[in-house]
PDB file of C-alpha atoms in Angstrom:
ATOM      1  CA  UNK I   1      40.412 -59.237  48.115  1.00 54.00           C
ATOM      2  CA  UNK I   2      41.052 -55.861  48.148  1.00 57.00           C
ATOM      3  CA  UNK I   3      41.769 -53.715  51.086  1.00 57.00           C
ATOM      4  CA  UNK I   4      39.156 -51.508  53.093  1.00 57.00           C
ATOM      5  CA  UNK I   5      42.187 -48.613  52.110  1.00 51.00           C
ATOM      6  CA  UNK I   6      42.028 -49.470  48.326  1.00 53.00           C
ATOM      7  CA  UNK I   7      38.702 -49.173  48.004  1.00 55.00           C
ATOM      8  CA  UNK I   8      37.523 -45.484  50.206  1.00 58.00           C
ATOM      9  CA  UNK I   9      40.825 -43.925  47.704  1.00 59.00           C
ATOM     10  CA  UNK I  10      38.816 -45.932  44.555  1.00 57.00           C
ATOM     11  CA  UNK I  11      35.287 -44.064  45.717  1.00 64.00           C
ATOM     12  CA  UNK I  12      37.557 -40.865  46.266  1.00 66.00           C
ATOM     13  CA  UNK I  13      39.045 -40.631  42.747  1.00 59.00           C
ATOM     14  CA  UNK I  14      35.700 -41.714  40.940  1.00 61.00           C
ATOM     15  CA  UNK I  15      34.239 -38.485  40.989  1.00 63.00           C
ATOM     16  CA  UNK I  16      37.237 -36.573  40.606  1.00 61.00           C
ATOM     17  CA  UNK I  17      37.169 -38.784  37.329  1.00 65.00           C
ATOM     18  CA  UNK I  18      33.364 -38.119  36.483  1.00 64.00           C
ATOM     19  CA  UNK I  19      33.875 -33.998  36.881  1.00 59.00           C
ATOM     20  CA  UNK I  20      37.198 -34.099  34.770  1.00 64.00           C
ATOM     21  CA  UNK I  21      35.021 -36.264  32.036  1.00 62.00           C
ATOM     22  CA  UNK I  22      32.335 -33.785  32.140  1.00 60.00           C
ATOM     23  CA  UNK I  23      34.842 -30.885  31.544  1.00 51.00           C
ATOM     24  CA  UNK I  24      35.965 -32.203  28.560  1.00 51.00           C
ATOM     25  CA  UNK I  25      33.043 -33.232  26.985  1.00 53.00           C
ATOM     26  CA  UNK I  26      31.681 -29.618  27.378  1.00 45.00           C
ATOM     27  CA  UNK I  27      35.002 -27.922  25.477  1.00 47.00           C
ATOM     28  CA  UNK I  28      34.235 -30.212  22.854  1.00 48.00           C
ATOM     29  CA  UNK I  29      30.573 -28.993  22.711  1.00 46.00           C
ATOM     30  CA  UNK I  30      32.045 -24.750  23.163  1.00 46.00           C
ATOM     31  CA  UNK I  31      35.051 -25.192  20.701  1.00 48.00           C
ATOM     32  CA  UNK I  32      35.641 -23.885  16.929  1.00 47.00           C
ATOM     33  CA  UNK I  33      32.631 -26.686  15.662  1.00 45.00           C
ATOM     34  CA  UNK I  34      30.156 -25.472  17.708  1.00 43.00           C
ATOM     35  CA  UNK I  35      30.251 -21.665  16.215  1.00 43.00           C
ATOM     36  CA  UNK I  36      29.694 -23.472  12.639  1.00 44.00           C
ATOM     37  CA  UNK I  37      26.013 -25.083  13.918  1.00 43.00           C
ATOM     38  CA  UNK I  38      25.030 -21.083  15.189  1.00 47.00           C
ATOM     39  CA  UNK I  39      21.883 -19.564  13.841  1.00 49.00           C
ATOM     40  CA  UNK I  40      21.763 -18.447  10.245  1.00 46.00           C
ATOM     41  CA  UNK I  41      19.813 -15.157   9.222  1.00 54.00           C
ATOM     42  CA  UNK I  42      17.474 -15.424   6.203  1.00 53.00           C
ATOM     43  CA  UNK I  43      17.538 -12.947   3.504  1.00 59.00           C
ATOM     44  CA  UNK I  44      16.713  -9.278   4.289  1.00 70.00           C
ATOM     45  CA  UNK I  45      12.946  -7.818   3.498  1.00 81.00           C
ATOM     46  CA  UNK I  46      11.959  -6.066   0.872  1.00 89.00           C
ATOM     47  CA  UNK I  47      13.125  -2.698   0.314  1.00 93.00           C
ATOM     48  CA  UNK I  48      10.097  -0.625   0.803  1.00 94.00           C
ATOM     49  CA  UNK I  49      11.980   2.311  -0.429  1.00 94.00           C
ATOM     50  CA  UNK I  50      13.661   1.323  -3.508  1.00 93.00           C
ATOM     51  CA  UNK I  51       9.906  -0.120  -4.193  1.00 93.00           C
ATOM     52  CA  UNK I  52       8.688   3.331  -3.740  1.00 93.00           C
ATOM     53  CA  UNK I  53      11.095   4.854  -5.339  1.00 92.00           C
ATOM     54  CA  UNK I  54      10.176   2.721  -8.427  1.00 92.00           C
ATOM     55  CA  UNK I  55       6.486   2.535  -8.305  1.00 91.00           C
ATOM     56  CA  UNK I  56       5.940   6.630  -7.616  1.00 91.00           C
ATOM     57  CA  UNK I  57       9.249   8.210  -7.836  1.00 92.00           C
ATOM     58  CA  UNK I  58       9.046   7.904  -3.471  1.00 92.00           C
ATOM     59  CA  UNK I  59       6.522  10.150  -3.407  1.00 94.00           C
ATOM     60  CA  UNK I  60       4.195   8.386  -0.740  1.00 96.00           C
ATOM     61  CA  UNK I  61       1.117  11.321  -0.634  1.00 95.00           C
ATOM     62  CA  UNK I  62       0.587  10.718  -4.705  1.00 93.00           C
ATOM     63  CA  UNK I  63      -2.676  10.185  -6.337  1.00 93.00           C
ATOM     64  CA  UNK I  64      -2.642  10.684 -10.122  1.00 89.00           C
ATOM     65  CA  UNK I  65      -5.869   9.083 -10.967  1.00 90.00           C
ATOM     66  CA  UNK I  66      -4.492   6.140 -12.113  1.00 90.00           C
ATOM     67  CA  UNK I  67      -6.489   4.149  -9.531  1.00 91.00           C
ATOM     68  CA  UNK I  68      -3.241   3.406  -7.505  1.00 93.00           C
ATOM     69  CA  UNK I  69      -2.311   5.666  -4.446  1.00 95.00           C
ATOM     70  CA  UNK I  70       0.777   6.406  -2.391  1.00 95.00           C
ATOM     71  CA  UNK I  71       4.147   5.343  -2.126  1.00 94.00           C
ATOM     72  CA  UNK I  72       4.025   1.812  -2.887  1.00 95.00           C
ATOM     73  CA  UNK I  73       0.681   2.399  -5.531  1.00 94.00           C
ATOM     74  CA  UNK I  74      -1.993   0.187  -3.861  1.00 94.00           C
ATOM     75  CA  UNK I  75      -4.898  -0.204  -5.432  1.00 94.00           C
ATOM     76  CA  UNK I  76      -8.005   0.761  -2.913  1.00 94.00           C
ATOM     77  CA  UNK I  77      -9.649  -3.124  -2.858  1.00 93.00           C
ATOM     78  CA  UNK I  78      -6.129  -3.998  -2.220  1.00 92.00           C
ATOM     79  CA  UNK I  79      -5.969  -1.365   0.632  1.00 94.00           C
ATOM     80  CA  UNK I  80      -9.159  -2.957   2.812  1.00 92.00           C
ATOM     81  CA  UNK I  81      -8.525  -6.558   2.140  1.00 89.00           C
ATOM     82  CA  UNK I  82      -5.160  -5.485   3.895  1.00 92.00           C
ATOM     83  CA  UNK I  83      -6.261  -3.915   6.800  1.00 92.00           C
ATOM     84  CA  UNK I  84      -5.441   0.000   5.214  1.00 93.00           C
ATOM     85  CA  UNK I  85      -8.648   1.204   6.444  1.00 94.00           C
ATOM     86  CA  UNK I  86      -7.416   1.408  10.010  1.00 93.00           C
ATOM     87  CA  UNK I  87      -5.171   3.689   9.336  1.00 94.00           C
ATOM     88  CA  UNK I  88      -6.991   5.903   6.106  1.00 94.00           C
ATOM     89  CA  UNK I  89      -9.046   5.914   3.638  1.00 94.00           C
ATOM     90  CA  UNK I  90      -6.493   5.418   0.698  1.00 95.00           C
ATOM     91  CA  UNK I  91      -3.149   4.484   1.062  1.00 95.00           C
ATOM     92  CA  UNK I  92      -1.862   8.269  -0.506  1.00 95.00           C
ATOM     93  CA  UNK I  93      -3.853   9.230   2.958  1.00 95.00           C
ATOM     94  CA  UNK I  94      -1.566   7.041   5.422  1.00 95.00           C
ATOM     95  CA  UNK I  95       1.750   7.959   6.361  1.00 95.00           C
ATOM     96  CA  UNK I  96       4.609   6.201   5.193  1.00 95.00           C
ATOM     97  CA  UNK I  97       5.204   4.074   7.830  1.00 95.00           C
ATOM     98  CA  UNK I  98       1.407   2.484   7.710  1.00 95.00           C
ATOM     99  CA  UNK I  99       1.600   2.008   3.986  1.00 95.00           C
ATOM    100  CA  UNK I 100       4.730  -0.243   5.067  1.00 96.00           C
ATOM    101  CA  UNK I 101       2.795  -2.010   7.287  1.00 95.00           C
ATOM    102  CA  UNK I 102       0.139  -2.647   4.729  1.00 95.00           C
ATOM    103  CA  UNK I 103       3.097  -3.660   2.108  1.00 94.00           C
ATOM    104  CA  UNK I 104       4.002  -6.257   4.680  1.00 94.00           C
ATOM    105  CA  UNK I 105       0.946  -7.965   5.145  1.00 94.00           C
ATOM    106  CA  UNK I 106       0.745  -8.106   1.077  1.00 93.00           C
ATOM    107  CA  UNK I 107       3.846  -9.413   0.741  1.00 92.00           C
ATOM    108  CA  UNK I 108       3.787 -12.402   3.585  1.00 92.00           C
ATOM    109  CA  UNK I 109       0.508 -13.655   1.803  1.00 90.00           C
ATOM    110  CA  UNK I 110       1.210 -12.900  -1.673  1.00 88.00           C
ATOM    111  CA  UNK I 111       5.265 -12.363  -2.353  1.00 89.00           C
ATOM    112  CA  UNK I 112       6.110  -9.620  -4.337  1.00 90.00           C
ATOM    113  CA  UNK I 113       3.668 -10.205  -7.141  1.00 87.00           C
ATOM    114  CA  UNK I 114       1.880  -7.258  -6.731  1.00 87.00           C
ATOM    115  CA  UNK I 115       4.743  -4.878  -7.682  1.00 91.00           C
ATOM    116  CA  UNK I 116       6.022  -7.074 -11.088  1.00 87.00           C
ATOM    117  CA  UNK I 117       7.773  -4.163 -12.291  1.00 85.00           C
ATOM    118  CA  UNK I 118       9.251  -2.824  -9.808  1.00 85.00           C
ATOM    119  CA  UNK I 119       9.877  -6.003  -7.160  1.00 74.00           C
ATOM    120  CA  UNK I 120      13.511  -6.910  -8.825  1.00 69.00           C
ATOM    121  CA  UNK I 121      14.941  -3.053  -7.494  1.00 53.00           C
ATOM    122  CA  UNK I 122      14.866  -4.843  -4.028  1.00 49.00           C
ATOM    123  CA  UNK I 123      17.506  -7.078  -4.734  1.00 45.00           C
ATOM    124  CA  UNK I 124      21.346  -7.540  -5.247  1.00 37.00           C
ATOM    125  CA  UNK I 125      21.851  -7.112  -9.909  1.00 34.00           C
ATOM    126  CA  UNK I 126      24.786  -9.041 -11.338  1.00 33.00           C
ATOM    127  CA  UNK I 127      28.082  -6.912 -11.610  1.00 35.00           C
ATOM    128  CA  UNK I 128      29.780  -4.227  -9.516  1.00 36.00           C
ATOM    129  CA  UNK I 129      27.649  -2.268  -7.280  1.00 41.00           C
ATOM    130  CA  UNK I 130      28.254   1.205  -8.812  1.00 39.00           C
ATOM    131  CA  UNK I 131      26.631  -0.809 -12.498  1.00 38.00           C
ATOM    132  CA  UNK I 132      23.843  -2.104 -10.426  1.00 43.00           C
ATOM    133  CA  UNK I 133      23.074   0.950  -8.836  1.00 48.00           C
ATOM    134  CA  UNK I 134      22.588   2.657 -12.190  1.00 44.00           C
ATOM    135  CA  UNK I 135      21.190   0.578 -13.886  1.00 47.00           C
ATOM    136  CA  UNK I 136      18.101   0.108 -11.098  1.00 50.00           C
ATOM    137  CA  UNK I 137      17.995   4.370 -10.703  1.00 49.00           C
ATOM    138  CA  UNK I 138      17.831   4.486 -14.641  1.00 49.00           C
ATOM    139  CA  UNK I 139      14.736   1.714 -14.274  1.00 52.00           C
ATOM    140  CA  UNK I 140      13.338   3.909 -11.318  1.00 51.00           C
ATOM    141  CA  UNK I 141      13.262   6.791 -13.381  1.00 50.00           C
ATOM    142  CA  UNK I 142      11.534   5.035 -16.580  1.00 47.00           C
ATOM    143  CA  UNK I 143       8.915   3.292 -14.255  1.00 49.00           C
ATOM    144  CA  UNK I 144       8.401   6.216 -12.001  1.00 49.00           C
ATOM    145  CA  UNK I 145       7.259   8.398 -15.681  1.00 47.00           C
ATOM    146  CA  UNK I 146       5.062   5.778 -17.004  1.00 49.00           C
ATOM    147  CA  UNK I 147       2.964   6.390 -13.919  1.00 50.00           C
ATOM    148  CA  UNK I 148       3.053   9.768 -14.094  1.00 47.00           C
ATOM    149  CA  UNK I 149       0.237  11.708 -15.838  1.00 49.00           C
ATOM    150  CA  UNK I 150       1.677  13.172 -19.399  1.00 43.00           C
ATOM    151  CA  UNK I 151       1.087  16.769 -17.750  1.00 45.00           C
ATOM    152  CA  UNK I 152       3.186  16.754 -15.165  1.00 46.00           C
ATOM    153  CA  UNK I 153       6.142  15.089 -17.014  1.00 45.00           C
ATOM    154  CA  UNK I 154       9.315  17.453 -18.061  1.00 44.00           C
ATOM    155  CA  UNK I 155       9.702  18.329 -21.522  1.00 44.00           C
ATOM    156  CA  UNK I 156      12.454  16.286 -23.587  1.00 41.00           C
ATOM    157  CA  UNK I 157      13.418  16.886 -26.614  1.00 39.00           C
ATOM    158  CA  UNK I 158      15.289  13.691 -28.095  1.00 43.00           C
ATOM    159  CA  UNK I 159      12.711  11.624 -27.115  1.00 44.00           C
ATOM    160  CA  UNK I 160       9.385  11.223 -28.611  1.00 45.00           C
ATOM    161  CA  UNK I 161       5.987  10.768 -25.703  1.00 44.00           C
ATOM    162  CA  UNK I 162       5.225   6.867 -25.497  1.00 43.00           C
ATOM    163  CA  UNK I 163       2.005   6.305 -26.726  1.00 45.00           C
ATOM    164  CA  UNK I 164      -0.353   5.221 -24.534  1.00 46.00           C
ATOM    165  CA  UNK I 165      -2.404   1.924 -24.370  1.00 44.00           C
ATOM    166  CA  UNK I 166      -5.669   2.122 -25.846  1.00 48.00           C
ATOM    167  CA  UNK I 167      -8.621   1.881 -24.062  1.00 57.00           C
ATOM    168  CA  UNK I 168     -10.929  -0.304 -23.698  1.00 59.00           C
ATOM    169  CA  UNK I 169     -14.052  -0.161 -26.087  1.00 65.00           C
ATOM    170  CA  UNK I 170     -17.506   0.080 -24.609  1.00 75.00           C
ATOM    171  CA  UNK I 171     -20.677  -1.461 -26.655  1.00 70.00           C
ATOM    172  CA  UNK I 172     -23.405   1.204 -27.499  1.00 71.00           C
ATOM    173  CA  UNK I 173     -25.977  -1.079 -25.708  1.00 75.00           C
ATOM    174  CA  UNK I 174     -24.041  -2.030 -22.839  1.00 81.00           C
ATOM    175  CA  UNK I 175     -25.421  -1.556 -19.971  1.00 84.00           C
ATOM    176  CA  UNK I 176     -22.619  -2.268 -17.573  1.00 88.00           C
ATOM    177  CA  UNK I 177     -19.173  -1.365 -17.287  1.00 88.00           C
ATOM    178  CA  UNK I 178     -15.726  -2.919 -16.129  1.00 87.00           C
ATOM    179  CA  UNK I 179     -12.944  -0.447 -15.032  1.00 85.00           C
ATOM    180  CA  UNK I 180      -9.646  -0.480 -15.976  1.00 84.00           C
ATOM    181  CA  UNK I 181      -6.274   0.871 -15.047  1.00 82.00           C
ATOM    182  CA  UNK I 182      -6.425   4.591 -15.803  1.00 77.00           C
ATOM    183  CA  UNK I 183     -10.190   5.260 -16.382  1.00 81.00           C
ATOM    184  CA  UNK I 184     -11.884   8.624 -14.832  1.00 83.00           C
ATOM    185  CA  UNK I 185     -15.423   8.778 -14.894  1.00 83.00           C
ATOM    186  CA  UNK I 186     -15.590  11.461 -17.592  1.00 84.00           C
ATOM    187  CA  UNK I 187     -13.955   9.240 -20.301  1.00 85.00           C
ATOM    188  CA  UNK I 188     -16.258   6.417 -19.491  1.00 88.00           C
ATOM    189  CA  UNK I 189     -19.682   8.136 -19.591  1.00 85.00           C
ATOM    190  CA  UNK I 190     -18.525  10.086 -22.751  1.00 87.00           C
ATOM    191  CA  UNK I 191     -17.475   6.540 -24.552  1.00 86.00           C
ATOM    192  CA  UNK I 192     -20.546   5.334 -23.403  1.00 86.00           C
ATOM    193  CA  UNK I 193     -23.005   7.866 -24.086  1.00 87.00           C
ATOM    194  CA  UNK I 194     -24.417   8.183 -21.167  1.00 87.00           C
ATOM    195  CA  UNK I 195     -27.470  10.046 -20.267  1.00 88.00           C
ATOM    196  CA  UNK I 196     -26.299  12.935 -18.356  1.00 88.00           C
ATOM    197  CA  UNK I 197     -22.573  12.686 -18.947  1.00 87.00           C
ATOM    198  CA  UNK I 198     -20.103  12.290 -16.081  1.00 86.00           C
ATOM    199  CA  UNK I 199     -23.245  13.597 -13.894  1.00 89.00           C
ATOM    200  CA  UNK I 200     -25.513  11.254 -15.106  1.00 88.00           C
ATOM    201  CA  UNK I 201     -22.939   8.456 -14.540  1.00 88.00           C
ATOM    202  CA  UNK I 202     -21.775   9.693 -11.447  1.00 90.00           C
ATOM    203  CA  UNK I 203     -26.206   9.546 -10.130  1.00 90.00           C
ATOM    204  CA  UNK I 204     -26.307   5.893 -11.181  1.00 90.00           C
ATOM    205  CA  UNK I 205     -23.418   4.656  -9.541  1.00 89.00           C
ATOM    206  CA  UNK I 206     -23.559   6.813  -6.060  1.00 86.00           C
ATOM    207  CA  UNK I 207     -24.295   3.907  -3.725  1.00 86.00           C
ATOM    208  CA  UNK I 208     -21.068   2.679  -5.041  1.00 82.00           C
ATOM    209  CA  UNK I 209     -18.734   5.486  -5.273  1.00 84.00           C
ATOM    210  CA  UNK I 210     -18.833   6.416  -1.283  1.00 81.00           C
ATOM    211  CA  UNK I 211     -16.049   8.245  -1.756  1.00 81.00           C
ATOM    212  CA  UNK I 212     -17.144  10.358  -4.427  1.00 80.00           C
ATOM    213  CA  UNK I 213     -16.962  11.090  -8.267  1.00 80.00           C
ATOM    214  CA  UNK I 214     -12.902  11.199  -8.703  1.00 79.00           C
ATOM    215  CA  UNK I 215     -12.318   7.657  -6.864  1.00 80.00           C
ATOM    216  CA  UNK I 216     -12.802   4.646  -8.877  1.00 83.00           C
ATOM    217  CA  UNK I 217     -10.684   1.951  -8.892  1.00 82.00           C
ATOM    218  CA  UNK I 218      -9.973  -1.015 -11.167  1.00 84.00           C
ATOM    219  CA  UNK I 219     -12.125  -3.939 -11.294  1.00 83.00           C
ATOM    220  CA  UNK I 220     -15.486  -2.102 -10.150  1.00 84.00           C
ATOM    221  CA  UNK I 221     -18.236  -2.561 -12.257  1.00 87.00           C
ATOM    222  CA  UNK I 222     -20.100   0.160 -12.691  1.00 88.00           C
ATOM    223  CA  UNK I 223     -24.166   0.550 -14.036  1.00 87.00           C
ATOM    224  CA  UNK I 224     -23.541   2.338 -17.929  1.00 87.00           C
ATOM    225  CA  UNK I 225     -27.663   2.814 -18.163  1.00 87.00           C
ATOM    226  CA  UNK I 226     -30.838   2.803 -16.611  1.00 82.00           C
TER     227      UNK I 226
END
């Protein structure tokens, strides 16, 4: 039977023992392994202005008529289903920073599908930097003058104007109307024959064209005749 001595040093050293135990297990926990299991960052976001720079040269106050507006060319449906009318009208209307904003909503919900062309200048290309870098300015710039009007483009002499699509033919009898991407009202009332001309056009559509004459976007359907 052990002595009363032997046992009060026994309940002495225990939790000496338990303390030293506990030390240990926590260096094991704080040592080289632990930094391996720290938190990993996801890939950056998109980069709004290599977008822009693509999609409108990063010009973020354009409107060319092409039914697309501002830096990042969003479409005005596209604008209000994203919340853009808190902030303007159109997106060319908005400063930079809340045409961002509306960019970010788009691309949580829907990726980067609604800049196809332009989406792959946000990311890393194969090859040296310097190569990638050129290659996505020399994209930029071919992009960028496809959505610029034919007017406003520089002169070149080695290279012949692309042609452009060819729009889309309107029945004689029709009496409604589809637009598409790069439409004005004067082309469509003068395909279409309509009474009046762009006037005419303009006096049948009014309750839909809040915004006036010069701002119709693709997608709207718009009355061709009485």
């Amino acid at each position: 039977m052990p002595s009363p001595l032997a046992k009060r040093s026994a309940e002495r050293v225990l939790p000496v023992l338990l303390v030293l135990l506990g030390v240990v297990g926590l260096a094991g926990l704080t040592g080289p392994g632990a930094a391996a299991a720290g938190p990993s960052f996801g890939p950056p976001g998109p980069d709004w202005e290599r977008i822009a720079a693509c999609e409108s040269n990063g010009r973020w106050h354009i409107n060319t008529g092409n039914g697309y507006h501002g830096g990042l060319q969003i479409d005005p449906a596209t604008w209000r289903a994203y919340g853009g009318l808190r902030y303007a009208p159109r997106a060319d209307l908005a400063s930079r920073a809340e045409q961002i904003a509306v960019g970010e909503r788009i691309a949580r919900d829907r990726g980067l599908s609604a800049w196809p062309n332009c989406a792959g200048s946000t990311g890393g290309a194969a090859g040296s930097p310097a190569s990638a870098d050129r290659q996505a300015s020399a994209d930029r710039q071919t992009l960028a003058a496809d959505r610029i009007p034919t007017a406003d483009r520089a002169p070149s002499a080695d290279r012949a104007p692309a042609p452009r699509a060819p729009r889309a033919a309107i029945a004689t009898k029709a009496r409604t109307y589809v637009v598409h991407p790069g439409d004005c009202l004067s082309v469509i009332a003068e395909r279409a024959h309509t009474r009046g001309g762009t006037k005419g056009l303009y006096a049948l559509n009014k309750h839909a064209l809040d915004q006036g004459p010069d701002h119709i976007y693709p997608g709207q359907r718009l009355r061709l005749r009485r």
